[in-house]
Amino acid sequence: MTRIGFFTRLLDDAGPAERYRIATEQIVTAERHGFDSAWVAQHHFHAAEGGLPSPFVFLAHAAASTSRIRLGTAVVTLPLEDPVRVAEDAVVLDLLSGGRAELGLGSGSTPASFLAFGERSEDRARVFSEKVDELVAALAGGALGDDANRLQPPGRDLLGHVWQATFSATGGTRAGRAGHGLMLSRTQPRPADAPRASIAELQQPIVDAYLASLPHGVPPRILASRTLFVADSREEARRHAEVGLRRAAAGFARTGQPPFGDSLDELIASYDTHVGTVDEVIESLSADTVAAQASEVAFQVHSVDPPHELVLRSIELIAREVAPALGWGSAAPTGAGVAHAASAR
């Protein structure tokens, strides 16, 4: 069965501390309604792109407020990190959360951020590949500079929970050969020869390359991120989509993804947004053949970014009505309250 996840870049219209409080409440709510996982993105310096530079610190905090939901990075920008330190932080998170950590890795997409870390954006693919190998070697118990240096605590339990994010079939091949999970974006730029291609059409070659490259006997792990905002009325959903997508369109255009046109429906299509009532989003998600192939679909409200209380309502509607209608979701809701992680162990 396809699992369901909640994903946030912590972009709520609030100060940093309040963003962290809101995100924690959203993750707790997702667990209460039976979501299988929660994912956070790492971003440096640019608050409009994301509000969290230190995902492991935040996820350790979220672990203390939850007991079952898996907690993942989507993603750590590995070229800007020391791979041994990433391995150490991931292992500590896994232990503190009772074995619930998922380690998603990516090469990064904001060129200016690389300068602060002494790296060049142009080198990110090569550096990412090298650092993935170093991180995996550390988790596997390999020597770290000296034969006496081994990861402590050990990290072997995390080897089956590493993911690679990519926009390309080449990246799908790389993730498959490594036996890692494949992480797919909620939207991505269209090629010049297919300006109105669907997200499924863009991502199917990545999935195919990944599946073709997996070692024999390694089960596929495919996480498809999707933008989804469900509301009780069509008018409410579209009102917030109009504000959020128009605000986001300028940023998308700067990164090579201009909208198809200026109407709300064109903005929704341009940025692969599922928005509306329960019936409307069930219909639009049903057409996404890549999501249907995924082992997990992670839902985010960006770039609609409605108010917090409506995000909580959307989480509830996804779990109670949308996911069951699609045959998605595997975890049973935990009831009205969520046990503290410490009391669950």
mmCIF file of C-alpha atoms in Angstrom:
data_model
loop_
_atom_site.group_PDB
_atom_site.id
_atom_site.type_symbol
_atom_site.label_atom_id
_atom_site.label_comp_id
_atom_site.label_asym_id
_atom_site.label_seq_id
_atom_site.Cartn_x
_atom_site.Cartn_y
_atom_site.Cartn_z
ATOM 1 C CA MET A 1 0.000 0.000 0.000
ATOM 2 C CA THR A 2 1.179 3.542 -0.747
ATOM 3 C CA ARG A 3 2.122 5.319 2.462
ATOM 4 C CA ILE A 4 1.316 8.998 3.016
ATOM 5 C CA GLY A 5 3.643 11.661 4.352
ATOM 6 C CA PHE A 6 3.436 15.277 5.422
ATOM 7 C CA PHE A 7 6.148 17.610 4.139
ATOM 8 C CA THR A 8 6.961 21.164 5.187
ATOM 9 C CA ARG A 9 9.537 23.763 4.235
ATOM 10 C CA LEU A 10 8.443 25.846 7.258
ATOM 11 C CA LEU A 11 7.184 28.786 5.214
ATOM 12 C CA ASP A 12 4.356 29.969 7.450
ATOM 13 C CA ASP A 13 3.820 33.724 7.693
ATOM 14 C CA ALA A 14 5.448 34.038 11.124
ATOM 15 C CA GLY A 15 8.765 34.565 12.879
ATOM 16 C CA PRO A 16 11.278 31.688 13.100
ATOM 17 C CA ALA A 17 10.312 30.431 16.562
ATOM 18 C CA GLU A 18 6.622 30.496 15.652
ATOM 19 C CA ARG A 19 7.360 28.668 12.393
ATOM 20 C CA TYR A 20 8.979 25.886 14.401
ATOM 21 C CA ARG A 21 6.039 25.718 16.798
ATOM 22 C CA ILE A 22 3.565 25.602 13.914
ATOM 23 C CA ALA A 23 5.503 22.901 12.070
ATOM 24 C CA THR A 24 5.672 20.791 15.213
ATOM 25 C CA GLU A 25 1.903 21.066 15.689
ATOM 26 C CA GLN A 26 1.346 20.099 12.058
ATOM 27 C CA ILE A 27 3.544 17.002 12.438
ATOM 28 C CA VAL A 28 1.786 16.008 15.664
ATOM 29 C CA THR A 29 -1.547 16.434 13.879
ATOM 30 C CA ALA A 30 -0.351 14.348 10.947
ATOM 31 C CA GLU A 31 0.631 11.550 13.314
ATOM 32 C CA ARG A 32 -2.713 11.726 15.108
ATOM 33 C CA HIS A 33 -4.538 11.330 11.792
ATOM 34 C CA GLY A 34 -2.488 8.336 10.704
ATOM 35 C CA PHE A 35 0.188 9.795 8.416
ATOM 36 C CA ASP A 36 3.162 7.476 8.065
ATOM 37 C CA SER A 37 5.931 10.071 7.853
ATOM 38 C CA ALA A 38 6.855 13.733 8.232
ATOM 39 C CA TRP A 39 9.573 15.423 6.192
ATOM 40 C CA VAL A 40 11.368 18.754 6.528
ATOM 41 C CA ALA A 41 13.588 20.593 4.060
ATOM 42 C CA GLN A 42 16.931 22.240 4.796
ATOM 43 C CA HIS A 43 17.509 25.758 3.456
ATOM 44 C CA HIS A 44 20.235 28.286 4.248
ATOM 45 C CA PHE A 45 19.912 32.077 4.364
ATOM 46 C CA HIS A 46 16.822 32.643 2.192
ATOM 47 C CA ALA A 47 13.683 32.728 4.337
ATOM 48 C CA ALA A 48 11.364 32.831 1.330
ATOM 49 C CA GLU A 49 12.673 29.424 0.195
ATOM 50 C CA GLY A 50 12.613 27.677 3.564
ATOM 51 C CA GLY A 51 12.876 28.342 7.262
ATOM 52 C CA LEU A 52 15.113 25.566 8.555
ATOM 53 C CA PRO A 53 18.931 25.363 8.288
ATOM 54 C CA SER A 54 19.275 22.624 10.961
ATOM 55 C CA PRO A 55 16.848 19.779 10.217
ATOM 56 C CA PHE A 56 18.300 17.242 12.652
ATOM 57 C CA VAL A 57 17.901 19.623 15.604
ATOM 58 C CA PHE A 58 14.296 20.278 14.664
ATOM 59 C CA LEU A 59 13.451 16.627 14.026
ATOM 60 C CA ALA A 60 14.885 15.620 17.410
ATOM 61 C CA HIS A 61 12.483 18.146 18.927
ATOM 62 C CA ALA A 62 9.608 16.711 16.858
ATOM 63 C CA ALA A 63 10.573 13.201 17.981
ATOM 64 C CA ALA A 64 9.953 14.192 21.595
ATOM 65 C CA SER A 65 6.383 15.219 20.726
ATOM 66 C CA THR A 66 5.502 12.108 18.690
ATOM 67 C CA SER A 67 5.752 8.361 19.099
ATOM 68 C CA ARG A 68 5.125 6.618 15.772
ATOM 69 C CA ILE A 69 5.454 8.835 12.709
ATOM 70 C CA ARG A 70 8.722 8.495 10.794
ATOM 71 C CA LEU A 71 10.841 11.650 10.611
ATOM 72 C CA GLY A 72 12.876 12.491 7.534
ATOM 73 C CA THR A 73 15.027 15.102 5.850
ATOM 74 C CA ALA A 74 13.852 16.154 2.401
ATOM 75 C CA VAL A 75 16.576 17.055 1.943
ATOM 76 C CA VAL A 76 19.953 17.697 3.525
ATOM 77 C CA THR A 77 22.014 19.693 1.016
ATOM 78 C CA LEU A 78 24.974 17.337 1.166
ATOM 79 C CA PRO A 79 27.546 19.351 -0.847
ATOM 80 C CA LEU A 80 27.402 22.006 1.905
ATOM 81 C CA GLU A 81 27.916 19.501 4.744
ATOM 82 C CA ASP A 82 30.594 17.243 6.188
ATOM 83 C CA PRO A 83 29.280 13.746 5.365
ATOM 84 C CA VAL A 84 30.658 12.212 8.560
ATOM 85 C CA ARG A 85 28.884 14.839 10.670
ATOM 86 C CA VAL A 86 25.657 14.239 8.736
ATOM 87 C CA ALA A 87 26.004 10.515 9.468
ATOM 88 C CA GLU A 88 26.596 11.221 13.172
ATOM 89 C CA ASP A 89 23.612 13.567 13.469
ATOM 90 C CA ALA A 90 21.348 11.141 11.604
ATOM 91 C CA VAL A 91 22.324 8.275 13.904
ATOM 92 C CA VAL A 92 21.642 10.341 17.025
ATOM 93 C CA LEU A 93 18.241 11.355 15.625
ATOM 94 C CA ASP A 94 17.463 7.719 14.870
ATOM 95 C CA LEU A 95 18.271 6.693 18.432
ATOM 96 C CA LEU A 96 16.378 9.565 20.054
ATOM 97 C CA SER A 97 13.304 8.857 17.907
ATOM 98 C CA GLY A 98 13.270 5.123 18.565
ATOM 99 C CA GLY A 99 14.450 4.173 15.071
ATOM 100 C CA ARG A 100 12.189 6.505 13.098
ATOM 101 C CA ALA A 101 14.753 8.479 11.058
ATOM 102 C CA GLU A 102 14.794 8.737 7.250
ATOM 103 C CA LEU A 103 17.814 10.381 5.611
ATOM 104 C CA GLY A 104 17.006 12.221 2.382
ATOM 105 C CA LEU A 105 19.930 13.820 0.540
ATOM 106 C CA GLY A 106 20.153 16.307 -2.316
ATOM 107 C CA SER A 107 22.686 18.340 -4.248
ATOM 108 C CA GLY A 108 21.122 21.771 -3.629
ATOM 109 C CA SER A 109 19.490 24.351 -5.869
ATOM 110 C CA THR A 110 20.323 27.854 -4.588
ATOM 111 C CA PRO A 111 23.650 28.857 -6.169
ATOM 112 C CA ALA A 112 24.371 31.790 -3.845
ATOM 113 C CA SER A 113 24.263 29.565 -0.750
ATOM 114 C CA PHE A 114 27.285 27.578 -1.897
ATOM 115 C CA LEU A 115 29.611 30.572 -1.584
ATOM 116 C CA ALA A 116 29.195 30.727 2.199
ATOM 117 C CA PHE A 117 30.485 27.164 2.513
ATOM 118 C CA GLY A 118 33.470 27.476 0.208
ATOM 119 C CA GLU A 119 31.830 25.446 -2.555
ATOM 120 C CA ARG A 120 30.807 26.226 -6.131
ATOM 121 C CA SER A 121 27.311 25.500 -7.343
ATOM 122 C CA GLU A 122 28.773 24.326 -10.649
ATOM 123 C CA ASP A 123 30.541 21.473 -8.810
ATOM 124 C CA ARG A 124 27.542 20.287 -6.837
ATOM 125 C CA ALA A 125 26.814 17.105 -8.816
ATOM 126 C CA ARG A 126 30.382 15.832 -8.478
ATOM 127 C CA VAL A 127 30.678 16.851 -4.817
ATOM 128 C CA PHE A 128 27.304 15.302 -4.016
ATOM 129 C CA SER A 129 28.314 11.960 -5.529
ATOM 130 C CA GLU A 130 31.597 11.931 -3.616
ATOM 131 C CA LYS A 131 29.978 12.847 -0.306
ATOM 132 C CA VAL A 132 27.188 10.283 -0.668
ATOM 133 C CA ASP A 133 29.880 7.598 -0.941
ATOM 134 C CA GLU A 134 31.661 8.975 2.144
ATOM 135 C CA LEU A 135 28.440 9.131 4.159
ATOM 136 C CA VAL A 136 27.419 5.576 3.239
ATOM 137 C CA ALA A 137 30.912 4.297 4.077
ATOM 138 C CA ALA A 138 30.663 5.939 7.495
ATOM 139 C CA LEU A 139 27.219 4.433 8.167
ATOM 140 C CA ALA A 140 28.527 1.026 7.097
ATOM 141 C CA GLY A 141 31.257 1.139 9.739
ATOM 142 C CA GLY A 142 34.235 1.982 7.540
ATOM 143 C CA ALA A 143 37.413 3.551 8.898
ATOM 144 C CA LEU A 144 37.295 7.356 9.069
ATOM 145 C CA GLY A 145 40.765 8.730 8.442
ATOM 146 C CA ASP A 146 42.359 6.224 10.789
ATOM 147 C CA ASP A 147 41.549 2.576 11.352
ATOM 148 C CA ALA A 148 40.686 3.390 14.968
ATOM 149 C CA ASN A 149 37.963 5.835 13.906
ATOM 150 C CA ARG A 150 34.533 4.288 13.379
ATOM 151 C CA LEU A 151 31.111 5.875 13.622
ATOM 152 C CA GLN A 152 29.925 5.848 17.224
ATOM 153 C CA PRO A 153 27.097 5.182 17.773
ATOM 154 C CA PRO A 154 27.115 2.794 14.784
ATOM 155 C CA GLY A 155 24.952 3.648 11.781
ATOM 156 C CA ARG A 156 24.232 0.380 10.004
ATOM 157 C CA ASP A 157 20.539 0.529 10.897
ATOM 158 C CA LEU A 158 20.212 3.655 8.742
ATOM 159 C CA LEU A 159 21.631 2.121 5.562
ATOM 160 C CA GLY A 160 18.172 1.057 4.411
ATOM 161 C CA HIS A 161 16.750 4.530 5.053
ATOM 162 C CA VAL A 162 18.914 6.673 2.751
ATOM 163 C CA TRP A 163 17.211 8.555 -0.091
ATOM 164 C CA GLN A 164 18.489 10.629 -3.016
ATOM 165 C CA ALA A 165 16.525 13.503 -4.554
ATOM 166 C CA THR A 166 16.852 14.249 -8.246
ATOM 167 C CA PHE A 167 15.293 15.995 -11.238
ATOM 168 C CA SER A 168 16.992 13.762 -13.826
ATOM 169 C CA ALA A 169 17.137 10.215 -15.152
ATOM 170 C CA THR A 170 20.889 10.278 -14.471
ATOM 171 C CA GLY A 171 20.129 10.939 -10.823
ATOM 172 C CA GLY A 172 17.555 8.145 -10.856
ATOM 173 C CA THR A 173 20.219 5.771 -12.117
ATOM 174 C CA ARG A 174 22.632 6.917 -9.413
ATOM 175 C CA ALA A 175 20.068 6.368 -6.646
ATOM 176 C CA GLY A 176 19.075 2.991 -8.054
ATOM 177 C CA ARG A 177 22.634 1.678 -8.335
ATOM 178 C CA ALA A 178 23.233 2.644 -4.711
ATOM 179 C CA GLY A 179 20.076 0.813 -3.612
ATOM 180 C CA HIS A 180 18.755 4.028 -2.090
ATOM 181 C CA GLY A 181 15.276 5.465 -2.142
ATOM 182 C CA LEU A 182 14.293 7.872 -4.929
ATOM 183 C CA MET A 183 12.833 11.271 -4.002
ATOM 184 C CA LEU A 184 10.792 13.144 -6.628
ATOM 185 C CA SER A 185 9.910 16.831 -6.469
ATOM 186 C CA ARG A 186 6.416 18.342 -6.310
ATOM 187 C CA THR A 187 7.130 20.277 -9.533
ATOM 188 C CA GLN A 188 9.999 20.838 -11.934
ATOM 189 C CA PRO A 189 10.851 22.928 -15.005
ATOM 190 C CA ARG A 190 9.438 21.819 -18.351
ATOM 191 C CA PRO A 191 11.771 21.254 -21.316
ATOM 192 C CA ALA A 192 11.454 23.653 -24.237
ATOM 193 C CA ASP A 193 10.038 20.913 -26.455
ATOM 194 C CA ALA A 194 7.326 19.953 -23.938
ATOM 195 C CA PRO A 195 6.281 23.156 -22.139
ATOM 196 C CA ARG A 196 2.988 21.714 -20.896
ATOM 197 C CA ALA A 197 4.097 18.198 -20.003
ATOM 198 C CA SER A 198 2.510 16.789 -16.868
ATOM 199 C CA ILE A 199 4.609 16.098 -13.788
ATOM 200 C CA ALA A 200 4.051 12.376 -14.361
ATOM 201 C CA GLU A 201 5.372 12.650 -17.917
ATOM 202 C CA LEU A 202 8.448 14.489 -16.668
ATOM 203 C CA GLN A 203 9.155 12.073 -13.844
ATOM 204 C CA GLN A 204 8.366 8.721 -15.473
ATOM 205 C CA PRO A 205 11.813 8.524 -17.176
ATOM 206 C CA ILE A 206 13.429 9.139 -13.775
ATOM 207 C CA VAL A 207 11.392 6.323 -12.228
ATOM 208 C CA ASP A 208 12.193 4.007 -15.136
ATOM 209 C CA ALA A 209 15.936 4.700 -14.857
ATOM 210 C CA TYR A 210 15.795 4.120 -11.112
ATOM 211 C CA LEU A 211 13.946 0.813 -11.373
ATOM 212 C CA ALA A 212 16.254 -0.411 -14.133
ATOM 213 C CA SER A 213 19.327 0.312 -12.001
ATOM 214 C CA LEU A 214 18.288 -1.219 -8.676
ATOM 215 C CA PRO A 215 20.415 -4.225 -7.658
ATOM 216 C CA HIS A 216 18.624 -7.563 -7.829
ATOM 217 C CA GLY A 217 16.543 -8.203 -4.732
ATOM 218 C CA VAL A 218 16.532 -4.588 -3.495
ATOM 219 C CA PRO A 219 12.927 -3.392 -3.167
ATOM 220 C CA PRO A 220 12.178 -0.003 -4.751
ATOM 221 C CA ARG A 221 11.500 2.976 -2.506
ATOM 222 C CA ILE A 222 9.951 5.906 -4.357
ATOM 223 C CA LEU A 223 8.782 9.048 -2.559
ATOM 224 C CA ALA A 224 6.708 11.421 -4.695
ATOM 225 C CA SER A 225 6.246 14.868 -3.189
ATOM 226 C CA ARG A 226 3.044 16.598 -4.259
ATOM 227 C CA THR A 227 1.412 19.972 -3.574
ATOM 228 C CA LEU A 228 -2.035 19.395 -2.084
ATOM 229 C CA PHE A 229 -4.413 21.724 -0.303
ATOM 230 C CA VAL A 230 -7.881 20.403 0.524
ATOM 231 C CA ALA A 231 -10.588 22.693 1.889
ATOM 232 C CA ASP A 232 -14.229 22.347 2.812
ATOM 233 C CA SER A 233 -15.309 24.530 -0.097
ATOM 234 C CA ARG A 234 -14.016 25.127 -3.608
ATOM 235 C CA GLU A 235 -14.192 28.878 -3.097
ATOM 236 C CA GLU A 236 -12.022 28.769 0.020
ATOM 237 C CA ALA A 237 -9.441 26.537 -1.623
ATOM 238 C CA ARG A 238 -9.156 28.661 -4.743
ATOM 239 C CA ARG A 239 -9.051 31.924 -2.824
ATOM 240 C CA HIS A 240 -5.920 30.836 -0.973
ATOM 241 C CA ALA A 241 -4.439 29.256 -4.096
ATOM 242 C CA GLU A 242 -4.833 32.553 -5.948
ATOM 243 C CA VAL A 243 -2.858 34.440 -3.299
ATOM 244 C CA GLY A 244 -0.146 31.852 -2.803
ATOM 245 C CA LEU A 245 0.499 30.846 -6.401
ATOM 246 C CA ARG A 246 0.600 34.442 -7.665
ATOM 247 C CA ARG A 247 3.110 35.256 -4.943
ATOM 248 C CA ALA A 248 5.243 32.233 -5.850
ATOM 249 C CA ALA A 249 5.088 32.625 -9.643
ATOM 250 C CA ALA A 250 7.758 35.341 -9.790
ATOM 251 C CA GLY A 251 10.224 33.148 -7.915
ATOM 252 C CA PHE A 252 9.484 30.157 -10.125
ATOM 253 C CA ALA A 253 9.993 32.304 -13.231
ATOM 254 C CA ARG A 254 13.433 33.389 -12.013
ATOM 255 C CA THR A 255 14.491 29.747 -11.788
ATOM 256 C CA GLY A 256 13.362 28.898 -15.311
ATOM 257 C CA GLN A 257 9.792 27.815 -14.614
ATOM 258 C CA PRO A 258 7.453 30.580 -15.810
ATOM 259 C CA PRO A 259 3.707 29.891 -15.665
ATOM 260 C CA PHE A 260 1.747 28.732 -18.691
ATOM 261 C CA GLY A 261 -0.424 31.844 -18.402
ATOM 262 C CA ASP A 262 -1.949 34.303 -15.945
ATOM 263 C CA SER A 263 -5.253 32.697 -15.003
ATOM 264 C CA LEU A 264 -5.583 30.791 -11.734
ATOM 265 C CA ASP A 265 -6.184 27.512 -13.571
ATOM 266 C CA GLU A 266 -3.008 28.076 -15.596
ATOM 267 C CA LEU A 267 -1.031 28.776 -12.416
ATOM 268 C CA ILE A 268 -2.414 25.603 -10.834
ATOM 269 C CA ALA A 269 -1.385 23.565 -13.873
ATOM 270 C CA SER A 270 1.999 25.266 -14.204
ATOM 271 C CA TYR A 271 3.038 24.329 -10.683
ATOM 272 C CA ASP A 272 1.382 20.910 -10.446
ATOM 273 C CA THR A 273 -0.955 21.950 -7.663
ATOM 274 C CA HIS A 274 -3.799 19.789 -6.396
ATOM 275 C CA VAL A 275 -6.300 22.154 -4.806
ATOM 276 C CA GLY A 276 -10.001 22.111 -4.084
ATOM 277 C CA THR A 277 -12.574 20.005 -2.318
ATOM 278 C CA VAL A 278 -12.098 16.352 -1.431
ATOM 279 C CA ASP A 279 -13.745 15.186 -4.655
ATOM 280 C CA GLU A 280 -11.727 17.595 -6.810
ATOM 281 C CA VAL A 281 -8.339 16.575 -5.463
ATOM 282 C CA ILE A 282 -9.192 12.884 -5.593
ATOM 283 C CA GLU A 283 -9.927 13.352 -9.290
ATOM 284 C CA SER A 284 -6.696 15.261 -10.010
ATOM 285 C CA LEU A 285 -4.476 12.936 -7.966
ATOM 286 C CA SER A 286 -6.021 9.921 -9.687
ATOM 287 C CA ALA A 287 -4.507 11.125 -12.964
ATOM 288 C CA ASP A 288 -0.962 11.169 -11.533
ATOM 289 C CA THR A 289 0.488 7.858 -12.708
ATOM 290 C CA VAL A 290 3.858 8.416 -11.031
ATOM 291 C CA ALA A 291 2.222 9.007 -7.646
ATOM 292 C CA ALA A 292 0.342 5.749 -8.195
ATOM 293 C CA GLN A 293 3.692 3.962 -8.651
ATOM 294 C CA ALA A 294 5.257 5.508 -5.557
ATOM 295 C CA SER A 295 5.737 3.627 -2.331
ATOM 296 C CA GLU A 296 5.000 6.887 -0.530
ATOM 297 C CA VAL A 297 3.408 10.226 -1.446
ATOM 298 C CA ALA A 298 4.396 13.221 0.705
ATOM 299 C CA PHE A 299 1.949 16.116 0.658
ATOM 300 C CA GLN A 300 2.879 19.764 1.154
ATOM 301 C CA VAL A 301 0.829 22.954 0.995
ATOM 302 C CA HIS A 302 3.560 25.016 -0.696
ATOM 303 C CA SER A 303 3.115 27.197 -2.757
ATOM 304 C CA VAL A 304 -0.505 27.745 -1.707
ATOM 305 C CA ASP A 305 0.623 28.315 1.891
ATOM 306 C CA PRO A 306 -2.772 28.832 3.535
ATOM 307 C CA PRO A 307 -3.116 29.803 7.207
ATOM 308 C CA HIS A 308 -2.050 27.259 9.819
ATOM 309 C CA GLU A 309 -5.568 26.292 10.890
ATOM 310 C CA LEU A 310 -6.443 25.448 7.291
ATOM 311 C CA VAL A 311 -3.287 23.353 6.949
ATOM 312 C CA LEU A 312 -4.469 21.335 9.957
ATOM 313 C CA ARG A 313 -7.886 20.908 8.354
ATOM 314 C CA SER A 314 -6.271 19.839 5.074
ATOM 315 C CA ILE A 315 -4.205 17.209 6.929
ATOM 316 C CA GLU A 316 -7.415 15.845 8.464
ATOM 317 C CA LEU A 317 -9.262 15.723 5.144
ATOM 318 C CA ILE A 318 -6.347 14.014 3.397
ATOM 319 C CA ALA A 319 -6.184 11.281 6.018
ATOM 320 C CA ARG A 320 -9.925 10.730 6.457
ATOM 321 C CA GLU A 321 -11.194 11.086 2.902
ATOM 322 C CA VAL A 322 -8.611 11.643 0.168
ATOM 323 C CA ALA A 323 -6.062 8.928 0.947
ATOM 324 C CA PRO A 324 -8.627 6.155 1.610
ATOM 325 C CA ALA A 325 -10.404 6.939 -1.668
ATOM 326 C CA LEU A 326 -7.104 6.423 -3.512
ATOM 327 C CA GLY A 327 -6.149 3.309 -1.547
ATOM 328 C CA TRP A 328 -3.259 5.142 0.124
ATOM 329 C CA GLY A 329 -2.171 5.218 3.755
ATOM 330 C CA SER A 330 -1.068 2.368 5.987
ATOM 331 C CA ALA A 331 -0.856 3.666 9.557
ATOM 332 C CA ALA A 332 -3.792 3.577 11.918
ATOM 333 C CA PRO A 333 -4.686 6.876 13.635
ATOM 334 C CA THR A 334 -3.469 7.042 17.209
ATOM 335 C CA GLY A 335 -6.628 8.575 18.630
ATOM 336 C CA ALA A 336 -7.287 11.981 20.086
ATOM 337 C CA GLY A 337 -4.006 12.248 21.963
ATOM 338 C CA VAL A 338 -0.405 11.580 21.014
ATOM 339 C CA ALA A 339 1.799 9.807 23.516
ATOM 340 C CA HIS A 340 5.101 11.412 24.403
ATOM 341 C CA ALA A 341 7.971 9.480 22.797
ATOM 342 C CA ALA A 342 9.691 8.891 26.129
ATOM 343 C CA SER A 343 6.600 7.238 27.618
ATOM 344 C CA ALA A 344 6.240 5.014 24.541
ATOM 345 C CA ARG A 345 9.626 3.390 25.017
#
